[in-house]
Amino acid sequence: MKKLLFIFNPRSGKGQIRACLPEILDIMVKAGFDVTVHTTQSQGDAIEVTKERAIEFDRIVCSGGDGTLDEVVSGMMQSPVKIPIGYIPAGSTNDFGNSLGIDKDMTKAAEIAVSGKPYPVDIGSFNDRHFVYVAAFGIFTEVSYSTPQDMKNNLGHLAYILEGAKQLRDVPSYRMQVEYDGNVMYDEFIYGMISNSNSIGGFRQMVPQDVSLNDGLFEVTLIRMPKNPIELAEVLNCLQTGRRDSDMLYSFQTSNLKLTAGEDVSWTLDGEYGGTQKVSEVSLCHKALEIMVEA
């Protein structure tokens, strides 16, 4: 019998998985799996469990928000084996689940996780860590990890907007040198995003349309520091409409880049705090892992 490790975050998305758990486990067993269940105990727990135990199983299925998926992927990247990952989205945003076309209904997502087809995806490397779909710095990036879980559960996307609006009062900026594909630029930025997703924070306007998750390229967006209210209005318009032809934006694709700042810069990786760095080297691991999608 095939062996499956089911890792889930019991707090994600108002704890809605509790009502579905018996049906989810039944789906896994009926698909021919011997199931071992692990509830996450603390931040980083899923990384260690995946890294240490993936070799014992034929598949790992995780349920939670994008942060839970990030931990399982990070653990798998450190594991001696690479087995397919199933994902049952249960968070407030679920950007990557949406990009993969995974059903929001948890039981249908469970069926995809055990009976779908493996789909190779690119994974990001950020200094000595990994991320699934986005590494970002600057305005709005603290929103995802500073917004209380209860607020995320109750308000969803609105929570991000409310918390982000507070930061508009005092916009921080960072002078950076950015190097990629033989190009070097130096400017002052309020926001930077290196992504591999069709939406960020639930908003599709933040990224180009028709993003491929395994083309070997990141989508990079860097927003320059507005010098006056007109430029600020231009930035907000770009964020709301998805315009990418503004002089306030740098927008390009690459598989590797290096960002060097004169001060520590706080980063977020897949919506979770990613630490502070002066030098950040970001590279893409092409088709590094397989995630189950609808057949």
PDB file of C-alpha atoms in Angstrom, residues 46-201:
ATOM      1  CA  ALA A  46       6.283  21.459   8.690  1.00  0.00           C
ATOM      2  CA  ILE A  47       9.769  22.179   7.319  1.00  0.00           C
ATOM      3  CA  GLU A  48      11.434  19.810   9.763  1.00  0.00           C
ATOM      4  CA  VAL A  49       8.795  17.084   9.474  1.00  0.00           C
ATOM      5  CA  THR A  50       8.961  17.120   5.661  1.00  0.00           C
ATOM      6  CA  LYS A  51      12.746  17.219   5.555  1.00  0.00           C
ATOM      7  CA  GLU A  52      13.148  14.326   7.993  1.00  0.00           C
ATOM      8  CA  ARG A  53      10.236  12.095   6.971  1.00  0.00           C
ATOM      9  CA  ALA A  54       9.630  12.552   3.217  1.00  0.00           C
ATOM     10  CA  ILE A  55      11.856   9.556   2.504  1.00  0.00           C
ATOM     11  CA  GLU A  56       9.318   7.319   4.309  1.00  0.00           C
ATOM     12  CA  PHE A  57       6.381   8.235   2.049  1.00  0.00           C
ATOM     13  CA  ASP A  58       5.137   8.145  -1.535  1.00  0.00           C
ATOM     14  CA  ARG A  59       3.269  11.462  -1.234  1.00  0.00           C
ATOM     15  CA  ILE A  60       2.919  14.397   1.124  1.00  0.00           C
ATOM     16  CA  VAL A  61      -0.352  16.310   1.246  1.00  0.00           C
ATOM     17  CA  CYS A  62      -0.560  19.567   3.150  1.00  0.00           C
ATOM     18  CA  SER A  63      -3.477  21.769   4.122  1.00  0.00           C
ATOM     19  CA  GLY A  64      -3.306  25.354   5.340  1.00  0.00           C
ATOM     20  CA  GLY A  65      -2.463  28.702   3.838  1.00  0.00           C
ATOM     21  CA  ASP A  66       0.357  29.480   1.432  1.00  0.00           C
ATOM     22  CA  GLY A  67       2.682  29.651   4.441  1.00  0.00           C
ATOM     23  CA  THR A  68       2.035  25.978   5.196  1.00  0.00           C
ATOM     24  CA  LEU A  69       2.715  25.041   1.574  1.00  0.00           C
ATOM     25  CA  ASP A  70       5.894  27.144   1.725  1.00  0.00           C
ATOM     26  CA  GLU A  71       7.127  25.148   4.728  1.00  0.00           C
ATOM     27  CA  VAL A  72       6.424  21.781   3.099  1.00  0.00           C
ATOM     28  CA  VAL A  73       8.139  22.873  -0.118  1.00  0.00           C
ATOM     29  CA  SER A  74      11.125  24.231   1.839  1.00  0.00           C
ATOM     30  CA  GLY A  75      11.418  20.930   3.697  1.00  0.00           C
ATOM     31  CA  MET A  76      11.170  18.942   0.462  1.00  0.00           C
ATOM     32  CA  MET A  77      13.920  21.021  -1.130  1.00  0.00           C
ATOM     33  CA  GLN A  78      16.153  19.983   1.790  1.00  0.00           C
ATOM     34  CA  SER A  79      15.059  16.340   1.674  1.00  0.00           C
ATOM     35  CA  PRO A  80      17.141  13.595  -0.012  1.00  0.00           C
ATOM     36  CA  VAL A  81      14.024  12.625  -2.024  1.00  0.00           C
ATOM     37  CA  LYS A  82      11.544  14.618  -4.104  1.00  0.00           C
ATOM     38  CA  ILE A  83       8.033  13.164  -3.960  1.00  0.00           C
ATOM     39  CA  PRO A  84       4.803  14.736  -5.292  1.00  0.00           C
ATOM     40  CA  ILE A  85       3.037  17.238  -3.031  1.00  0.00           C
ATOM     41  CA  GLY A  86      -0.731  17.567  -2.752  1.00  0.00           C
ATOM     42  CA  TYR A  87      -2.204  20.860  -1.560  1.00  0.00           C
ATOM     43  CA  ILE A  88      -5.586  21.448   0.081  1.00  0.00           C
ATOM     44  CA  PRO A  89      -5.883  25.263   0.388  1.00  0.00           C
ATOM     45  CA  ALA A  90      -7.384  26.460   3.671  1.00  0.00           C
ATOM     46  CA  GLY A  91      -5.950  29.953   4.163  1.00  0.00           C
ATOM     47  CA  SER A  92      -7.408  33.415   3.707  1.00  0.00           C
ATOM     48  CA  THR A  93      -5.748  34.126   0.339  1.00  0.00           C
ATOM     49  CA  ASN A  94      -4.282  30.959  -1.271  1.00  0.00           C
ATOM     50  CA  ASP A  95      -2.479  32.663  -4.148  1.00  0.00           C
ATOM     51  CA  PHE A  96      -0.582  29.617  -5.329  1.00  0.00           C
ATOM     52  CA  GLY A  97      -3.548  27.276  -5.047  1.00  0.00           C
ATOM     53  CA  ASN A  98      -5.488  29.666  -7.282  1.00  0.00           C
ATOM     54  CA  SER A  99      -2.599  29.764  -9.759  1.00  0.00           C
ATOM     55  CA  LEU A 100      -2.611  25.963  -9.941  1.00  0.00           C
ATOM     56  CA  GLY A 101      -6.371  25.850 -10.466  1.00  0.00           C
ATOM     57  CA  ILE A 102      -6.914  23.793  -7.306  1.00  0.00           C
ATOM     58  CA  ASP A 103     -10.577  23.733  -6.257  1.00  0.00           C
ATOM     59  CA  LYS A 104     -11.454  25.873  -3.216  1.00  0.00           C
ATOM     60  CA  ASP A 105     -13.771  23.112  -1.988  1.00  0.00           C
ATOM     61  CA  MET A 106     -11.574  21.175   0.433  1.00  0.00           C
ATOM     62  CA  THR A 107     -12.930  17.718  -0.394  1.00  0.00           C
ATOM     63  CA  LYS A 108     -12.509  18.317  -4.122  1.00  0.00           C
ATOM     64  CA  ALA A 109      -8.978  19.589  -3.457  1.00  0.00           C
ATOM     65  CA  ALA A 110      -8.315  16.389  -1.486  1.00  0.00           C
ATOM     66  CA  GLU A 111      -9.400  14.309  -4.479  1.00  0.00           C
ATOM     67  CA  ILE A 112      -6.975  16.267  -6.677  1.00  0.00           C
ATOM     68  CA  ALA A 113      -4.192  15.770  -4.098  1.00  0.00           C
ATOM     69  CA  VAL A 114      -4.493  11.973  -4.254  1.00  0.00           C
ATOM     70  CA  SER A 115      -5.897  11.286  -7.749  1.00  0.00           C
ATOM     71  CA  GLY A 116      -4.745  14.223  -9.885  1.00  0.00           C
ATOM     72  CA  LYS A 117      -1.651  14.486 -12.027  1.00  0.00           C
ATOM     73  CA  PRO A 118       1.801  15.717 -10.940  1.00  0.00           C
ATOM     74  CA  TYR A 119       2.690  19.128 -12.373  1.00  0.00           C
ATOM     75  CA  PRO A 120       6.323  20.328 -12.307  1.00  0.00           C
ATOM     76  CA  VAL A 121       6.755  23.825 -10.843  1.00  0.00           C
ATOM     77  CA  ASP A 122       9.650  26.257 -10.487  1.00  0.00           C
ATOM     78  CA  ILE A 123      10.814  27.005  -6.943  1.00  0.00           C
ATOM     79  CA  GLY A 124      12.646  30.130  -5.803  1.00  0.00           C
ATOM     80  CA  SER A 125      15.902  30.202  -3.855  1.00  0.00           C
ATOM     81  CA  PHE A 126      16.507  33.240  -1.637  1.00  0.00           C
ATOM     82  CA  ASN A 127      20.013  33.260  -0.148  1.00  0.00           C
ATOM     83  CA  ASP A 128      19.884  30.055   1.953  1.00  0.00           C
ATOM     84  CA  ARG A 129      16.080  29.659   1.926  1.00  0.00           C
ATOM     85  CA  HIS A 130      13.354  28.658  -0.553  1.00  0.00           C
ATOM     86  CA  PHE A 131      10.004  30.124  -1.526  1.00  0.00           C
ATOM     87  CA  VAL A 132       7.108  28.946  -3.652  1.00  0.00           C
ATOM     88  CA  TYR A 133       5.657  31.996  -5.344  1.00  0.00           C
ATOM     89  CA  VAL A 134       6.865  35.382  -4.067  1.00  0.00           C
ATOM     90  CA  ALA A 135       9.734  37.183  -2.349  1.00  0.00           C
ATOM     91  CA  ALA A 136       9.029  40.846  -1.676  1.00  0.00           C
ATOM     92  CA  PHE A 137      10.198  43.902   0.248  1.00  0.00           C
ATOM     93  CA  GLY A 138       8.861  47.364   1.027  1.00  0.00           C
ATOM     94  CA  ILE A 139       5.387  48.798   1.434  1.00  0.00           C
ATOM     95  CA  PHE A 140       2.610  46.228   2.019  1.00  0.00           C
ATOM     96  CA  THR A 141       5.055  43.349   2.569  1.00  0.00           C
ATOM     97  CA  GLU A 142       4.774  43.557   6.357  1.00  0.00           C
ATOM     98  CA  VAL A 143       1.008  43.349   5.998  1.00  0.00           C
ATOM     99  CA  SER A 144       0.892  39.582   5.561  1.00  0.00           C
ATOM    100  CA  TYR A 145       2.874  38.719   8.677  1.00  0.00           C
ATOM    101  CA  SER A 146       1.788  41.641  10.869  1.00  0.00           C
ATOM    102  CA  THR A 147      -1.950  41.183  10.269  1.00  0.00           C
ATOM    103  CA  PRO A 148      -3.384  39.128  13.171  1.00  0.00           C
ATOM    104  CA  GLN A 149      -4.589  35.630  12.195  1.00  0.00           C
ATOM    105  CA  ASP A 150      -8.091  36.342  13.528  1.00  0.00           C
ATOM    106  CA  MET A 151      -8.282  39.458  11.351  1.00  0.00           C
ATOM    107  CA  LYS A 152      -7.181  37.457   8.302  1.00  0.00           C
ATOM    108  CA  ASN A 153      -9.803  34.826   9.048  1.00  0.00           C
ATOM    109  CA  ASN A 154     -12.637  37.316   9.487  1.00  0.00           C
ATOM    110  CA  LEU A 155     -11.813  39.896   6.828  1.00  0.00           C
ATOM    111  CA  GLY A 156      -9.735  38.049   4.230  1.00  0.00           C
ATOM    112  CA  HIS A 157      -8.395  40.420   1.541  1.00  0.00           C
ATOM    113  CA  LEU A 158      -9.898  43.403   3.341  1.00  0.00           C
ATOM    114  CA  ALA A 159      -7.494  42.785   6.221  1.00  0.00           C
ATOM    115  CA  TYR A 160      -4.539  43.284   3.891  1.00  0.00           C
ATOM    116  CA  ILE A 161      -6.022  46.480   2.507  1.00  0.00           C
ATOM    117  CA  LEU A 162      -6.742  47.919   5.970  1.00  0.00           C
ATOM    118  CA  GLU A 163      -3.275  47.141   7.292  1.00  0.00           C
ATOM    119  CA  GLY A 164      -1.617  48.325   4.069  1.00  0.00           C
ATOM    120  CA  ALA A 165      -3.467  51.630   4.188  1.00  0.00           C
ATOM    121  CA  LYS A 166      -1.838  52.384   7.537  1.00  0.00           C
ATOM    122  CA  GLN A 167       1.602  52.161   5.943  1.00  0.00           C
ATOM    123  CA  LEU A 168       0.776  54.809   3.332  1.00  0.00           C
ATOM    124  CA  ARG A 169       1.169  57.484   6.011  1.00  0.00           C
ATOM    125  CA  ASP A 170       4.900  56.944   6.209  1.00  0.00           C
ATOM    126  CA  VAL A 171       6.269  55.164   3.153  1.00  0.00           C
ATOM    127  CA  PRO A 172       9.785  53.711   3.680  1.00  0.00           C
ATOM    128  CA  SER A 173      12.194  53.542   0.740  1.00  0.00           C
ATOM    129  CA  TYR A 174      15.420  51.694   0.005  1.00  0.00           C
ATOM    130  CA  ARG A 175      18.315  52.638  -2.263  1.00  0.00           C
ATOM    131  CA  MET A 176      19.407  49.506  -4.075  1.00  0.00           C
ATOM    132  CA  GLN A 177      21.669  48.225  -6.788  1.00  0.00           C
ATOM    133  CA  VAL A 178      19.905  45.538  -8.836  1.00  0.00           C
ATOM    134  CA  GLU A 179      21.876  43.185 -11.089  1.00  0.00           C
ATOM    135  CA  TYR A 180      20.353  40.705 -13.547  1.00  0.00           C
ATOM    136  CA  ASP A 181      21.335  39.205 -16.912  1.00  0.00           C
ATOM    137  CA  GLY A 182      24.276  41.594 -17.325  1.00  0.00           C
ATOM    138  CA  ASN A 183      22.175  44.650 -16.427  1.00  0.00           C
ATOM    139  CA  VAL A 184      22.889  46.924 -13.460  1.00  0.00           C
ATOM    140  CA  MET A 185      20.478  49.567 -12.155  1.00  0.00           C
ATOM    141  CA  TYR A 186      20.559  51.827  -9.119  1.00  0.00           C
ATOM    142  CA  ASP A 187      17.456  53.522  -7.794  1.00  0.00           C
ATOM    143  CA  GLU A 188      15.290  54.183  -4.747  1.00  0.00           C
ATOM    144  CA  PHE A 189      12.400  51.761  -4.295  1.00  0.00           C
ATOM    145  CA  ILE A 190       9.342  51.561  -2.071  1.00  0.00           C
ATOM    146  CA  TYR A 191       8.442  48.041  -3.186  1.00  0.00           C
ATOM    147  CA  GLY A 192       9.960  45.053  -4.911  1.00  0.00           C
ATOM    148  CA  MET A 193       8.436  41.720  -5.855  1.00  0.00           C
ATOM    149  CA  ILE A 194      10.001  38.605  -7.378  1.00  0.00           C
ATOM    150  CA  SER A 195       7.132  36.275  -8.163  1.00  0.00           C
ATOM    151  CA  ASN A 196       5.947  33.104  -9.850  1.00  0.00           C
ATOM    152  CA  SER A 197       2.171  33.307  -9.463  1.00  0.00           C
ATOM    153  CA  ASN A 198      -0.982  34.580 -11.124  1.00  0.00           C
ATOM    154  CA  SER A 199      -1.952  36.638  -8.074  1.00  0.00           C
ATOM    155  CA  ILE A 200      -0.301  38.181  -5.030  1.00  0.00           C
ATOM    156  CA  GLY A 201      -2.312  38.824  -1.886  1.00  0.00           C
TER     157      GLY A 201
END
